[in-house]
PDB file of C-alpha atoms in Angstrom:
ATOM      1  CA  MET A 349      -0.755  15.337 -40.390  1.00 43.00           C
ATOM      2  CA  ARG A 350       0.651  18.835 -39.878  1.00 58.00           C
ATOM      3  CA  ASN A 351      -1.707  21.615 -38.901  1.00 64.00           C
ATOM      4  CA  HIS A 352      -1.816  24.887 -40.831  1.00 70.00           C
ATOM      5  CA  VAL A 353      -2.664  28.138 -39.090  1.00 73.00           C
ATOM      6  CA  PRO A 354      -3.087  31.314 -41.185  1.00 77.00           C
ATOM      7  CA  PRO A 355      -1.205  34.394 -39.912  1.00 81.00           C
ATOM      8  CA  GLY A 356      -3.178  36.569 -37.524  1.00 83.00           C
ATOM      9  CA  PRO A 357      -3.163  40.356 -37.012  1.00 90.00           C
ATOM     10  CA  TRP A 358      -0.568  40.341 -34.206  1.00 95.00           C
ATOM     11  CA  GLY A 359       2.389  39.013 -36.182  1.00 95.00           C
ATOM     12  CA  VAL A 360       3.772  42.328 -37.402  1.00 97.00           C
ATOM     13  CA  PRO A 361       3.255  44.270 -34.115  1.00 97.00           C
ATOM     14  CA  ILE A 362       4.897  41.514 -32.074  1.00 97.00           C
ATOM     15  CA  ALA A 363       7.802  41.188 -34.518  1.00 98.00           C
ATOM     16  CA  LEU A 364       8.382  44.954 -34.502  1.00 98.00           C
ATOM     17  CA  THR A 365       8.174  45.020 -30.700  1.00 98.00           C
ATOM     18  CA  VAL A 366      10.903  42.386 -30.396  1.00 98.00           C
ATOM     19  CA  LEU A 367      13.111  44.119 -32.982  1.00 98.00           C
ATOM     20  CA  GLY A 368      12.508  47.496 -31.336  1.00 98.00           C
ATOM     21  CA  ALA A 369      13.263  46.204 -27.839  1.00 98.00           C
ATOM     22  CA  TRP A 370      16.507  44.577 -29.022  1.00 98.00           C
ATOM     23  CA  LEU A 371      17.655  47.677 -30.908  1.00 98.00           C
ATOM     24  CA  GLY A 372      16.560  50.199 -28.290  1.00 97.00           C
ATOM     25  CA  HIS A 373      18.211  48.376 -25.410  1.00 97.00           C
ATOM     26  CA  LEU A 374      21.399  47.859 -27.415  1.00 97.00           C
ATOM     27  CA  VAL A 375      21.662  51.519 -28.451  1.00 96.00           C
ATOM     28  CA  TRP A 376      21.123  52.607 -24.861  1.00 96.00           C
ATOM     29  CA  LEU A 377      23.792  50.197 -23.596  1.00 96.00           C
ATOM     30  CA  LEU A 378      26.311  51.283 -26.218  1.00 95.00           C
ATOM     31  CA  ALA A 379      25.739  55.005 -26.053  1.00 91.00           C
ATOM     32  CA  ALA A 380      23.942  56.188 -22.947  1.00 82.00           C
ATOM     33  CA  ALA A 381      24.047  53.655 -20.120  1.00 77.00           C
ATOM     34  CA  ASN A 382      25.987  54.790 -17.067  1.00 87.00           C
ATOM     35  CA  LEU A 383      27.383  51.316 -16.403  1.00 87.00           C
ATOM     36  CA  SER A 384      30.789  49.802 -15.760  1.00 86.00           C
ATOM     37  CA  LEU A 385      32.048  46.250 -15.817  1.00 85.00           C
ATOM     38  CA  ALA A 386      32.182  46.329 -12.019  1.00 84.00           C
ATOM     39  CA  SER A 387      28.488  47.163 -11.699  1.00 86.00           C
ATOM     40  CA  PRO A 388      26.160  44.279 -10.737  1.00 88.00           C
ATOM     41  CA  LEU A 389      23.567  45.774 -13.088  1.00 92.00           C
ATOM     42  CA  THR A 390      25.878  45.154 -16.039  1.00 94.00           C
ATOM     43  CA  SER A 391      25.420  41.392 -15.790  1.00 94.00           C
ATOM     44  CA  LEU A 392      21.648  41.817 -15.669  1.00 96.00           C
ATOM     45  CA  HIS A 393      21.672  43.986 -18.780  1.00 96.00           C
ATOM     46  CA  ILE A 394      23.902  41.491 -20.597  1.00 97.00           C
ATOM     47  CA  ALA A 395      21.469  38.700 -19.705  1.00 97.00           C
ATOM     48  CA  LEU A 396      18.511  40.810 -20.865  1.00 98.00           C
ATOM     49  CA  GLN A 397      20.221  41.657 -24.136  1.00 98.00           C
ATOM     50  CA  ALA A 398      21.045  37.968 -24.681  1.00 98.00           C
ATOM     51  CA  TYR A 399      17.361  37.150 -24.152  1.00 98.00           C
ATOM     52  CA  LEU A 400      16.383  39.817 -26.663  1.00 98.00           C
ATOM     53  CA  CYS A 401      18.928  38.366 -29.116  1.00 98.00           C
ATOM     54  CA  THR A 402      17.172  35.029 -28.761  1.00 98.00           C
ATOM     55  CA  GLY A 403      13.858  36.724 -29.490  1.00 98.00           C
ATOM     56  CA  LEU A 404      15.399  38.430 -32.503  1.00 98.00           C
ATOM     57  CA  PHE A 405      16.308  35.102 -34.073  1.00 98.00           C
ATOM     58  CA  ILE A 406      12.964  33.526 -33.106  1.00 98.00           C
ATOM     59  CA  THR A 407      11.314  36.403 -34.982  1.00 98.00           C
ATOM     60  CA  GLY A 408      13.431  35.681 -38.050  1.00 98.00           C
ATOM     61  CA  HIS A 409      12.630  31.984 -37.708  1.00 98.00           C
ATOM     62  CA  ASP A 410       8.897  32.621 -37.565  1.00 97.00           C
ATOM     63  CA  ALA A 411       9.192  34.799 -40.660  1.00 97.00           C
ATOM     64  CA  MET A 412      10.645  31.767 -42.475  1.00 97.00           C
ATOM     65  CA  HIS A 413       7.394  29.950 -41.737  1.00 96.00           C
ATOM     66  CA  GLY A 414       5.252  32.888 -42.876  1.00 96.00           C
ATOM     67  CA  THR A 415       3.726  33.546 -39.448  1.00 95.00           C
ATOM     68  CA  VAL A 416       4.490  37.272 -39.289  1.00 96.00           C
ATOM     69  CA  SER A 417       2.175  38.377 -42.089  1.00 95.00           C
ATOM     70  CA  ARG A 418      -0.029  37.074 -44.861  1.00 94.00           C
ATOM     71  CA  LEU A 419       2.150  39.078 -47.244  1.00 96.00           C
ATOM     72  CA  ARG A 420       5.231  37.201 -48.373  1.00 95.00           C
ATOM     73  CA  TRP A 421       7.338  40.343 -48.820  1.00 97.00           C
ATOM     74  CA  VAL A 422       6.612  41.423 -45.234  1.00 97.00           C
ATOM     75  CA  ASN A 423       7.812  38.060 -43.918  1.00 97.00           C
ATOM     76  CA  GLN A 424      10.934  38.334 -46.058  1.00 97.00           C
ATOM     77  CA  ALA A 425      11.648  41.901 -44.932  1.00 98.00           C
ATOM     78  CA  VAL A 426      11.202  41.084 -41.239  1.00 98.00           C
ATOM     79  CA  GLY A 427      13.175  37.858 -41.559  1.00 97.00           C
ATOM     80  CA  MET A 428      16.068  39.457 -43.422  1.00 98.00           C
ATOM     81  CA  ALA A 429      16.263  42.308 -40.917  1.00 98.00           C
ATOM     82  CA  ALA A 430      16.113  40.027 -37.874  1.00 98.00           C
ATOM     83  CA  CYS A 431      18.712  37.550 -39.160  1.00 97.00           C
ATOM     84  CA  PHE A 432      21.073  40.282 -40.343  1.00 97.00           C
ATOM     85  CA  LEU A 433      20.856  42.161 -37.045  1.00 97.00           C
ATOM     86  CA  PHE A 434      21.265  38.962 -35.032  1.00 97.00           C
ATOM     87  CA  ALA A 435      24.607  37.922 -36.537  1.00 95.00           C
ATOM     88  CA  GLY A 436      24.897  38.999 -40.161  1.00 95.00           C
ATOM     89  CA  LEU A 437      23.115  35.816 -41.261  1.00 95.00           C
ATOM     90  CA  SER A 438      21.797  35.205 -44.761  1.00 95.00           C
ATOM     91  CA  TYR A 439      18.022  34.841 -44.508  1.00 96.00           C
ATOM     92  CA  ARG A 440      17.763  33.008 -47.834  1.00 95.00           C
ATOM     93  CA  ARG A 441      20.399  30.461 -46.812  1.00 95.00           C
ATOM     94  CA  LEU A 442      18.676  29.920 -43.477  1.00 96.00           C
ATOM     95  CA  VAL A 443      15.354  29.307 -45.222  1.00 97.00           C
ATOM     96  CA  VAL A 444      16.887  26.569 -47.389  1.00 96.00           C
ATOM     97  CA  ASN A 445      18.551  24.885 -44.405  1.00 96.00           C
ATOM     98  CA  HIS A 446      15.495  25.181 -42.190  1.00 96.00           C
ATOM     99  CA  ARG A 447      13.251  23.620 -44.815  1.00 96.00           C
ATOM    100  CA  ALA A 448      15.720  20.723 -44.994  1.00 96.00           C
ATOM    101  CA  HIS A 449      15.503  20.378 -41.199  1.00 97.00           C
ATOM    102  CA  HIS A 450      11.710  20.202 -41.229  1.00 96.00           C
ATOM    103  CA  ALA A 451      11.666  17.828 -44.180  1.00 95.00           C
ATOM    104  CA  ASP A 452      13.706  15.179 -42.352  1.00 94.00           C
ATOM    105  CA  PRO A 453      14.339  15.989 -38.669  1.00 96.00           C
ATOM    106  CA  THR A 454      17.451  14.182 -37.352  1.00 96.00           C
ATOM    107  CA  GLY A 455      17.857  12.477 -40.729  1.00 94.00           C
ATOM    108  CA  PRO A 456      21.009  12.354 -42.854  1.00 92.00           C
ATOM    109  CA  ASP A 457      20.019  15.544 -44.715  1.00 93.00           C
ATOM    110  CA  ASP A 458      19.164  17.546 -41.593  1.00 96.00           C
ATOM    111  CA  PRO A 459      21.763  20.359 -41.379  1.00 95.00           C
ATOM    112  CA  ASP A 460      20.929  20.967 -37.697  1.00 96.00           C
ATOM    113  CA  PHE A 461      21.554  17.427 -36.507  1.00 96.00           C
ATOM    114  CA  SER A 462      24.804  15.690 -35.633  1.00 95.00           C
ATOM    115  CA  THR A 463      25.002  12.046 -36.658  1.00 91.00           C
ATOM    116  CA  ARG A 464      28.554  11.723 -35.289  1.00 92.00           C
ATOM    117  CA  THR A 465      27.993  12.707 -31.653  1.00 93.00           C
ATOM    118  CA  GLN A 466      25.202  13.581 -29.243  1.00 95.00           C
ATOM    119  CA  SER A 467      27.507  15.425 -26.838  1.00 97.00           C
ATOM    120  CA  PHE A 468      26.555  19.070 -26.456  1.00 97.00           C
ATOM    121  CA  TRP A 469      29.759  20.967 -27.230  1.00 97.00           C
ATOM    122  CA  PRO A 470      30.981  18.820 -30.168  1.00 97.00           C
ATOM    123  CA  TRP A 471      27.482  18.985 -31.682  1.00 97.00           C
ATOM    124  CA  PHE A 472      27.373  22.742 -31.105  1.00 97.00           C
ATOM    125  CA  ALA A 473      30.780  23.148 -32.775  1.00 96.00           C
ATOM    126  CA  THR A 474      29.567  21.161 -35.799  1.00 95.00           C
ATOM    127  CA  PHE A 475      26.411  23.274 -35.910  1.00 95.00           C
ATOM    128  CA  MET A 476      28.408  26.521 -35.870  1.00 95.00           C
ATOM    129  CA  VAL A 477      30.792  25.361 -38.598  1.00 94.00           C
ATOM    130  CA  ARG A 478      27.859  24.463 -40.854  1.00 93.00           C
ATOM    131  CA  TYR A 479      26.156  27.824 -40.435  1.00 93.00           C
ATOM    132  CA  THR A 480      29.107  30.236 -40.263  1.00 94.00           C
ATOM    133  CA  THR A 481      30.284  31.732 -43.552  1.00 94.00           C
ATOM    134  CA  TRP A 482      33.166  34.001 -44.497  1.00 95.00           C
ATOM    135  CA  LEU A 483      30.682  36.651 -45.603  1.00 95.00           C
ATOM    136  CA  GLN A 484      29.034  36.565 -42.191  1.00 96.00           C
ATOM    137  CA  ILE A 485      32.427  36.970 -40.486  1.00 96.00           C
ATOM    138  CA  LEU A 486      33.221  39.955 -42.727  1.00 97.00           C
ATOM    139  CA  VAL A 487      29.828  41.531 -41.981  1.00 96.00           C
ATOM    140  CA  MET A 488      30.278  41.136 -38.231  1.00 97.00           C
ATOM    141  CA  ALA A 489      33.819  42.544 -38.429  1.00 97.00           C
ATOM    142  CA  ALA A 490      32.499  45.523 -40.399  1.00 97.00           C
ATOM    143  CA  LYS A 491      29.801  46.135 -37.781  1.00 97.00           C
ATOM    144  CA  PHE A 492      32.381  45.944 -34.987  1.00 97.00           C
ATOM    145  CA  ASN A 493      34.699  48.440 -36.652  1.00 97.00           C
ATOM    146  CA  LEU A 494      31.831  50.768 -37.538  1.00 97.00           C
ATOM    147  CA  LEU A 495      30.855  50.936 -33.874  1.00 97.00           C
ATOM    148  CA  LEU A 496      34.469  51.729 -32.982  1.00 97.00           C
ATOM    149  CA  LEU A 497      34.508  54.525 -35.577  1.00 97.00           C
ATOM    150  CA  LEU A 498      31.326  55.905 -34.045  1.00 95.00           C
ATOM    151  CA  GLY A 499      33.187  56.234 -30.752  1.00 94.00           C
ATOM    152  CA  VAL A 500      31.712  53.317 -28.813  1.00 95.00           C
ATOM    153  CA  ALA A 501      34.129  51.954 -26.213  1.00 94.00           C
ATOM    154  CA  GLN A 502      35.457  48.528 -27.155  1.00 95.00           C
ATOM    155  CA  TRP A 503      34.496  46.969 -23.832  1.00 94.00           C
ATOM    156  CA  ARG A 504      30.900  48.052 -24.415  1.00 95.00           C
ATOM    157  CA  ILE A 505      30.823  46.470 -27.873  1.00 96.00           C
ATOM    158  CA  VAL A 506      32.155  43.197 -26.510  1.00 97.00           C
ATOM    159  CA  ALA A 507      30.021  43.155 -23.353  1.00 96.00           C
ATOM    160  CA  PHE A 508      26.735  44.393 -24.790  1.00 96.00           C
ATOM    161  CA  TRP A 509      26.828  43.212 -28.399  1.00 97.00           C
ATOM    162  CA  VAL A 510      29.268  40.317 -28.881  1.00 97.00           C
ATOM    163  CA  VAL A 511      28.673  38.421 -25.611  1.00 97.00           C
ATOM    164  CA  PRO A 512      24.829  38.596 -25.765  1.00 98.00           C
ATOM    165  CA  SER A 513      24.904  37.361 -29.360  1.00 97.00           C
ATOM    166  CA  LEU A 514      27.011  34.368 -28.349  1.00 97.00           C
ATOM    167  CA  LEU A 515      24.843  33.633 -25.307  1.00 98.00           C
ATOM    168  CA  GLY A 516      21.701  33.888 -27.428  1.00 97.00           C
ATOM    169  CA  THR A 517      23.181  31.458 -29.934  1.00 97.00           C
ATOM    170  CA  VAL A 518      23.934  28.919 -27.202  1.00 98.00           C
ATOM    171  CA  GLN A 519      20.444  29.396 -25.754  1.00 98.00           C
ATOM    172  CA  LEU A 520      18.804  28.839 -29.139  1.00 97.00           C
ATOM    173  CA  PHE A 521      20.869  25.742 -29.847  1.00 98.00           C
ATOM    174  CA  TYR A 522      20.353  24.210 -26.410  1.00 98.00           C
ATOM    175  CA  PHE A 523      16.584  24.682 -26.176  1.00 97.00           C
ATOM    176  CA  GLY A 524      15.738  24.662 -29.879  1.00 96.00           C
ATOM    177  CA  THR A 525      17.975  21.898 -31.257  1.00 97.00           C
ATOM    178  CA  TYR A 526      19.893  19.904 -28.656  1.00 98.00           C
ATOM    179  CA  LEU A 527      17.191  19.153 -26.079  1.00 97.00           C
ATOM    180  CA  PRO A 528      14.371  18.592 -28.609  1.00 97.00           C
ATOM    181  CA  HIS A 529      16.255  16.357 -31.045  1.00 97.00           C
ATOM    182  CA  ARG A 530      18.970  14.490 -29.176  1.00 96.00           C
ATOM    183  CA  ARG A 531      18.761  10.726 -29.236  1.00 95.00           C
ATOM    184  CA  PRO A 532      17.604   8.243 -28.198  1.00 94.00           C
ATOM    185  CA  ASP A 533      14.104   8.872 -29.536  1.00 94.00           C
ATOM    186  CA  THR A 534      11.236   8.283 -27.162  1.00 93.00           C
ATOM    187  CA  PRO A 535       7.596   7.427 -27.984  1.00 94.00           C
ATOM    188  CA  ASP A 536       6.449  11.020 -27.366  1.00 93.00           C
ATOM    189  CA  MET A 537       8.730  12.222 -30.185  1.00 95.00           C
ATOM    190  CA  VAL A 538       6.787  10.408 -32.925  1.00 95.00           C
ATOM    191  CA  PRO A 539       6.449  11.298 -35.770  1.00 95.00           C
ATOM    192  CA  HIS A 540       8.668  14.401 -35.811  1.00 95.00           C
ATOM    193  CA  HIS A 541      11.726  13.084 -33.936  1.00 96.00           C
ATOM    194  CA  ALA A 542      11.175  16.040 -31.604  1.00 97.00           C
ATOM    195  CA  ARG A 543      10.343  16.267 -27.905  1.00 96.00           C
ATOM    196  CA  SER A 544       8.914  19.119 -25.880  1.00 97.00           C
ATOM    197  CA  LEU A 545       9.878  20.544 -22.532  1.00 93.00           C
ATOM    198  CA  PRO A 546       7.613  19.588 -19.622  1.00 94.00           C
ATOM    199  CA  ARG A 547       4.588  21.881 -19.527  1.00 94.00           C
ATOM    200  CA  ASN A 548       5.604  25.041 -17.672  1.00 96.00           C
ATOM    201  CA  HIS A 549       4.628  28.146 -19.593  1.00 97.00           C
ATOM    202  CA  LEU A 550       6.671  30.623 -17.554  1.00 97.00           C
ATOM    203  CA  TRP A 551       9.857  28.589 -17.938  1.00 97.00           C
ATOM    204  CA  ALA A 552       9.074  27.916 -21.595  1.00 97.00           C
ATOM    205  CA  MET A 553       8.817  31.656 -22.255  1.00 98.00           C
ATOM    206  CA  LEU A 554      11.935  32.540 -20.272  1.00 97.00           C
ATOM    207  CA  SER A 555      14.037  29.719 -21.686  1.00 97.00           C
ATOM    208  CA  CYS A 556      13.338  30.210 -25.391  1.00 97.00           C
ATOM    209  CA  TYR A 557      10.060  32.004 -26.233  1.00 98.00           C
ATOM    210  CA  PHE A 558       8.032  28.756 -26.024  1.00 97.00           C
ATOM    211  CA  PHE A 559      10.321  27.183 -28.622  1.00 96.00           C
ATOM    212  CA  GLY A 560      11.033  24.414 -26.136  1.00 96.00           C
ATOM    213  CA  TYR A 561       7.540  23.179 -27.030  1.00 97.00           C
ATOM    214  CA  HIS A 562       9.242  21.755 -30.044  1.00 97.00           C
ATOM    215  CA  TRP A 563       6.985  18.831 -30.954  1.00 97.00           C
ATOM    216  CA  GLU A 564       4.186  21.343 -31.261  1.00 97.00           C
ATOM    217  CA  HIS A 565       6.317  23.497 -33.551  1.00 97.00           C
ATOM    218  CA  HIS A 566       7.013  20.569 -35.883  1.00 97.00           C
ATOM    219  CA  GLN A 567       3.366  19.536 -35.800  1.00 96.00           C
ATOM    220  CA  SER A 568       2.308  23.039 -36.809  1.00 95.00           C
ATOM    221  CA  PRO A 569       5.210  25.139 -38.187  1.00 95.00           C
ATOM    222  CA  SER A 570       2.766  27.888 -39.141  1.00 94.00           C
ATOM    223  CA  THR A 571       1.814  28.465 -35.494  1.00 96.00           C
ATOM    224  CA  PRO A 572       3.684  31.548 -34.203  1.00 96.00           C
ATOM    225  CA  TRP A 573       5.860  31.239 -31.128  1.00 97.00           C
ATOM    226  CA  TRP A 574       3.420  33.089 -28.883  1.00 96.00           C
ATOM    227  CA  HIS A 575       0.697  30.474 -29.544  1.00 96.00           C
ATOM    228  CA  LEU A 576       2.765  27.329 -29.008  1.00 97.00           C
ATOM    229  CA  TRP A 577       1.729  27.213 -25.354  1.00 96.00           C
ATOM    230  CA  LYS A 578      -1.891  26.757 -26.470  1.00 95.00           C
ATOM    231  CA  MET A 579      -0.894  23.773 -28.582  1.00 95.00           C
ATOM    232  CA  ARG A 580       1.008  22.341 -25.618  1.00 95.00           C
ATOM    233  CA  ASP A 581      -2.102  22.677 -23.450  1.00 95.00           C
ATOM    234  CA  ALA A 582      -4.270  21.040 -26.105  1.00 92.00           C
ATOM    235  CA  ARG A 583      -1.854  18.148 -26.542  1.00 90.00           C
ATOM    236  CA  GLN A 584      -1.580  17.631 -22.776  1.00 82.00           C
ATOM    237  CA  SER A 585      -5.341  17.620 -22.242  1.00 77.00           C
ATOM    238  CA  ALA A 586      -6.136  15.356 -25.205  1.00 62.00           C
ATOM    239  CA  PRO A 587      -5.411  11.996 -23.411  1.00 55.00           C
ATOM    240  CA  ALA A 588      -7.556  13.030 -20.441  1.00 47.00           C
ATOM    241  CA  GLN A 589     -10.447  13.965 -22.725  1.00 46.00           C
ATOM    242  CA  GLU A 590     -10.153  10.662 -24.613  1.00 42.00           C
ATOM    243  CA  ALA A 591     -10.146   8.742 -21.324  1.00 40.00           C
ATOM    244  CA  ARG A 592     -13.448  10.359 -20.304  1.00 44.00           C
ATOM    245  CA  LEU A 593     -15.170   9.333 -23.546  1.00 39.00           C
TER     246      LEU A 593
END
């Protein structure tokens, strides 16, 4: 039985904070940062921007589940903005595919799962082929050329926009699809065919905004990412409480 949690008051502020942090840091890196490729700080900023890219998509993902706001149009607006900014993705297409994933995780109709191989890179390649469209490629090319026309150095576009987007995509796939759903299934994955990372809230936040608590997400898709750690705690403490009864 899946749990339903109505959206709370923090959905919109948190979503706007993530979008604002991603956009603000990116604009600063592209236009104002006094950095060079030789600077050690450059790698740190690339890593930070990749992390913010991951948060951008997580925000779009939560909007698909209606956790940002009680108003449907607000969820759609936030989701469309987040997915478009992340990589020119179609929010409507993602919603259809994500519903199929939740309807039958790791099943034959799950667009996120690979039935042919459980190896990371071949599965990732299959995942990317399924989700990449010609329209998305054209949108990303248009964004790239627009930044060039605005006078942004090409190395900055690649280092601070392209590379973080790719790293964020790998991070999302690894912690949000590959680790949670790879076979063989274990008893703790029942009934969602999904496992969770070991309970470590700091690592869960740093690795993928608590999305590594993936069983909890499938148990309650309407729970926003910033509350998944509470579900993980409740699930972990449940056997101990039952043993005391």
